[in-house]
């Protein structure tokens, strides 16, 4: 056993959101494994609350948000590895 | 967090037709993501992949995918697809439609295409209702569920679609839900690589009609139900996967077998009977 | 046809003199025309067409599939056409009723193909083994909505062969389903049929687009107001729908789009009606009475015309081969000159309604109609000719 912290490599992602496509179903918010998203208090032009990345650094680029979004409004991209 | 980048499946969609017609919380768009991901992962030849839909909410999928796409008549996607496949066996033919379209008005075509083992993938988005026309009873509406044409709750027996497909001869039968996006995308990608009549049922929310009328909350509530009530049993006996109103949902790949397709059998039979005079059929030039 | 024609494939052309019934001759006509895909469902008295096709096609190269019903048959052929085949389906009255759904879709998708209806007595199951001509209005108006198609009615096995080829040619030229209306008598009568050498059979080739993918508009009208086709699997990534659509093929739900599309679908035939006249005239010039007929009834009427002439009456005979569009110009030109028209048909008055409309009171119009089950007694037609000239 050592006090030295163990290095954990994990992918980092950047969330992309097209606010005005969103219809506020919240699937992405509910099923984000790292709870990086929350519905915004702002309205989009359709009158829905789109998601926003409340913990952007938590994103692991798993892209479940992309898979769950019925409106083709959200996805993530890889931004390199973080130790 | 607005972005200027393009969505990763936009190149597979007819963006000039967006926004689509599906309601907030509808699951059909989720299935389209899985389908697009499956096309990407399986490296399908997009020029040879054709999609045929019938009528209804899911019937609109053909119009949104940037493939050769055919939006046909109610229930008749499968026979149209049969003509496409038999005239040009090089095509990867996908039928993408709903439970009412494929199993009520199109039920006869469904069972016979499965019996013949016509080489096509049939994707059925099952939301237990006719969404486009306002929430009527379909062959999959569970017992006791309310529909606009079953105002006191359905008292009909239902089709269990995996059992139906299996017993008619489908060579690949699976069921997933719109919650199981990764499994569904993998399943679709696997199904692309198989030959014969392949069937995937996807249980999907219809918040506007099915859920509202049955006091089941919004799309998200139904997604949570799908998450909590699903049990994965690959290889399950399809006789044991019938659905009840808000009951347990058995998901997984139930059937995966090799059988000669209709065209395989046609070629073999003609060769047997006609000998060398018969030239193997490879499509109409 | 001014467009570049091609010649028939010798593989499908059974050149020579044959003794064939109308159903078999129809099948041979389709094969000579390059039809390589038939989807059908058995029904008397049309079944022999698909039986012959099923026997012949393996050695020619193509597909026959017996579908689960006529709904399936009539849309399976569209799938085949959009994959590049020339295709046909075959039926009789009860099956034709089921096919109405797809006559409309075929008009909407501008899908070239041939529907054969070997008519029997109706309504409903009617007289499966006996003739009728009571589906003529159904051929014209049977599907919902406004559209125009082309309907041809041969009178003999030879004409079943010849007009099967013409049906395919017209379907390609105008990009629509063409309906070949036989009847039980023509379908089941056996006569000499001459099948010419393949290089004497001229075919209208499918007009495929030369556009690049991305530039192709599947419903942009070209020559004859008909758009160019693409076939599935060639990278065009086109969309077609039975919904009202624009030139891209995308659904558009408004009056202007409806007007633009459906007007063209109707005009495609109506504005070309004069190019679509196929009549055989016999002694029409100078006649006082003209018998107008189609299908098997033309042959019975010929005897009546002969009997009338034997009695010294000036009677002409106009045999329509293409019934829809109706040869209105021809009839209109005659209406000022003759005293009467007599129209025998095996129904209680269908095509005669169009005759009356076109004659518009300028001459007498008499129907000799019965419900089918047998052809006319020529003496009934003779009687009507005489009465019309009183």
JSON list of C-alpha atoms in Angstrom, two decimals, chain A residues 17-82:
[
{"chain": "A", "resi": 17, "resn": "UNK", "atom": "CA", "xyz": [-25.99, 21.03, -27.70]},
{"chain": "A", "resi": 18, "resn": "UNK", "atom": "CA", "xyz": [-28.17, 22.52, -30.41]},
{"chain": "A", "resi": 19, "resn": "UNK", "atom": "CA", "xyz": [-30.56, 24.29, -28.05]},
{"chain": "A", "resi": 20, "resn": "UNK", "atom": "CA", "xyz": [-33.26, 25.07, -30.53]},
{"chain": "A", "resi": 21, "resn": "UNK", "atom": "CA", "xyz": [-33.69, 21.48, -31.67]},
{"chain": "A", "resi": 22, "resn": "UNK", "atom": "CA", "xyz": [-34.50, 20.34, -28.13]},
{"chain": "A", "resi": 23, "resn": "UNK", "atom": "CA", "xyz": [-38.04, 19.44, -27.10]},
{"chain": "A", "resi": 24, "resn": "UNK", "atom": "CA", "xyz": [-37.23, 19.05, -23.42]},
{"chain": "A", "resi": 25, "resn": "UNK", "atom": "CA", "xyz": [-37.77, 15.30, -22.98]},
{"chain": "A", "resi": 26, "resn": "UNK", "atom": "CA", "xyz": [-34.84, 15.16, -20.50]},
{"chain": "A", "resi": 27, "resn": "UNK", "atom": "CA", "xyz": [-33.74, 11.68, -21.62]},
{"chain": "A", "resi": 28, "resn": "UNK", "atom": "CA", "xyz": [-30.15, 12.96, -21.83]},
{"chain": "A", "resi": 29, "resn": "UNK", "atom": "CA", "xyz": [-30.27, 14.44, -18.35]},
{"chain": "A", "resi": 30, "resn": "UNK", "atom": "CA", "xyz": [-31.74, 11.28, -16.81]},
{"chain": "A", "resi": 31, "resn": "UNK", "atom": "CA", "xyz": [-29.45, 8.79, -18.48]},
{"chain": "A", "resi": 32, "resn": "UNK", "atom": "CA", "xyz": [-26.12, 10.66, -18.41]},
{"chain": "A", "resi": 33, "resn": "UNK", "atom": "CA", "xyz": [-23.99, 8.24, -16.35]},
{"chain": "A", "resi": 34, "resn": "UNK", "atom": "CA", "xyz": [-21.97, 11.05, -14.78]},
{"chain": "A", "resi": 35, "resn": "UNK", "atom": "CA", "xyz": [-24.90, 13.42, -14.30]},
{"chain": "A", "resi": 36, "resn": "UNK", "atom": "CA", "xyz": [-23.14, 16.12, -16.26]},
{"chain": "A", "resi": 37, "resn": "UNK", "atom": "CA", "xyz": [-26.38, 17.62, -17.58]},
{"chain": "A", "resi": 38, "resn": "UNK", "atom": "CA", "xyz": [-29.38, 19.49, -16.22]},
{"chain": "A", "resi": 39, "resn": "UNK", "atom": "CA", "xyz": [-32.27, 21.23, -17.92]},
{"chain": "A", "resi": 40, "resn": "UNK", "atom": "CA", "xyz": [-31.61, 24.90, -18.33]},
{"chain": "A", "resi": 41, "resn": "UNK", "atom": "CA", "xyz": [-33.92, 27.50, -16.84]},
{"chain": "A", "resi": 42, "resn": "UNK", "atom": "CA", "xyz": [-33.79, 29.30, -20.18]},
{"chain": "A", "resi": 43, "resn": "UNK", "atom": "CA", "xyz": [-36.33, 28.65, -22.90]},
{"chain": "A", "resi": 44, "resn": "UNK", "atom": "CA", "xyz": [-35.29, 27.77, -26.42]},
{"chain": "A", "resi": 45, "resn": "UNK", "atom": "CA", "xyz": [-37.13, 29.24, -29.38]},
{"chain": "A", "resi": 46, "resn": "UNK", "atom": "CA", "xyz": [-39.65, 26.41, -29.33]},
{"chain": "A", "resi": 47, "resn": "UNK", "atom": "CA", "xyz": [-40.43, 27.12, -25.68]},
{"chain": "A", "resi": 48, "resn": "UNK", "atom": "CA", "xyz": [-38.65, 24.13, -24.15]},
{"chain": "A", "resi": 49, "resn": "UNK", "atom": "CA", "xyz": [-35.89, 24.03, -21.58]},
{"chain": "A", "resi": 50, "resn": "UNK", "atom": "CA", "xyz": [-32.85, 22.56, -23.32]},
{"chain": "A", "resi": 51, "resn": "UNK", "atom": "CA", "xyz": [-30.14, 20.76, -21.37]},
{"chain": "A", "resi": 52, "resn": "UNK", "atom": "CA", "xyz": [-26.93, 22.41, -20.32]},
{"chain": "A", "resi": 53, "resn": "UNK", "atom": "CA", "xyz": [-23.67, 20.87, -19.14]},
{"chain": "A", "resi": 54, "resn": "UNK", "atom": "CA", "xyz": [-23.62, 21.65, -15.44]},
{"chain": "A", "resi": 55, "resn": "UNK", "atom": "CA", "xyz": [-20.54, 19.50, -14.89]},
{"chain": "A", "resi": 56, "resn": "UNK", "atom": "CA", "xyz": [-18.78, 19.80, -18.23]},
{"chain": "A", "resi": 57, "resn": "UNK", "atom": "CA", "xyz": [-15.55, 18.33, -16.89]},
{"chain": "A", "resi": 58, "resn": "UNK", "atom": "CA", "xyz": [-17.35, 15.15, -15.87]},
{"chain": "A", "resi": 59, "resn": "UNK", "atom": "CA", "xyz": [-18.19, 14.22, -19.47]},
{"chain": "A", "resi": 60, "resn": "UNK", "atom": "CA", "xyz": [-16.48, 11.01, -20.53]},
{"chain": "A", "resi": 61, "resn": "UNK", "atom": "CA", "xyz": [-17.57, 11.19, -24.17]},
{"chain": "A", "resi": 62, "resn": "UNK", "atom": "CA", "xyz": [-19.74, 8.09, -23.79]},
{"chain": "A", "resi": 63, "resn": "UNK", "atom": "CA", "xyz": [-22.26, 9.69, -26.15]},
{"chain": "A", "resi": 64, "resn": "UNK", "atom": "CA", "xyz": [-25.26, 8.15, -24.48]},
{"chain": "A", "resi": 65, "resn": "UNK", "atom": "CA", "xyz": [-26.80, 11.64, -24.67]},
{"chain": "A", "resi": 66, "resn": "UNK", "atom": "CA", "xyz": [-26.47, 11.41, -28.45]},
{"chain": "A", "resi": 67, "resn": "UNK", "atom": "CA", "xyz": [-28.02, 7.95, -28.51]},
{"chain": "A", "resi": 68, "resn": "UNK", "atom": "CA", "xyz": [-30.96, 8.97, -26.33]},
{"chain": "A", "resi": 69, "resn": "UNK", "atom": "CA", "xyz": [-31.77, 12.29, -27.97]},
{"chain": "A", "resi": 70, "resn": "UNK", "atom": "CA", "xyz": [-34.81, 11.88, -30.25]},
{"chain": "A", "resi": 71, "resn": "UNK", "atom": "CA", "xyz": [-34.25, 15.36, -31.68]},
{"chain": "A", "resi": 72, "resn": "UNK", "atom": "CA", "xyz": [-30.62, 14.98, -32.87]},
{"chain": "A", "resi": 73, "resn": "UNK", "atom": "CA", "xyz": [-29.77, 17.91, -30.60]},
{"chain": "A", "resi": 74, "resn": "UNK", "atom": "CA", "xyz": [-26.91, 16.70, -28.37]},
{"chain": "A", "resi": 75, "resn": "UNK", "atom": "CA", "xyz": [-23.69, 14.75, -28.64]},
{"chain": "A", "resi": 76, "resn": "UNK", "atom": "CA", "xyz": [-20.17, 14.77, -27.35]},
{"chain": "A", "resi": 77, "resn": "UNK", "atom": "CA", "xyz": [-16.72, 14.77, -28.88]},
{"chain": "A", "resi": 78, "resn": "UNK", "atom": "CA", "xyz": [-13.45, 13.54, -27.49]},
{"chain": "A", "resi": 79, "resn": "UNK", "atom": "CA", "xyz": [-11.08, 16.18, -26.18]},
{"chain": "A", "resi": 80, "resn": "UNK", "atom": "CA", "xyz": [-8.10, 14.05, -25.26]},
{"chain": "A", "resi": 81, "resn": "UNK", "atom": "CA", "xyz": [-7.19, 11.93, -22.25]},
{"chain": "A", "resi": 82, "resn": "UNK", "atom": "CA", "xyz": [-6.94, 13.21, -18.71]}
]
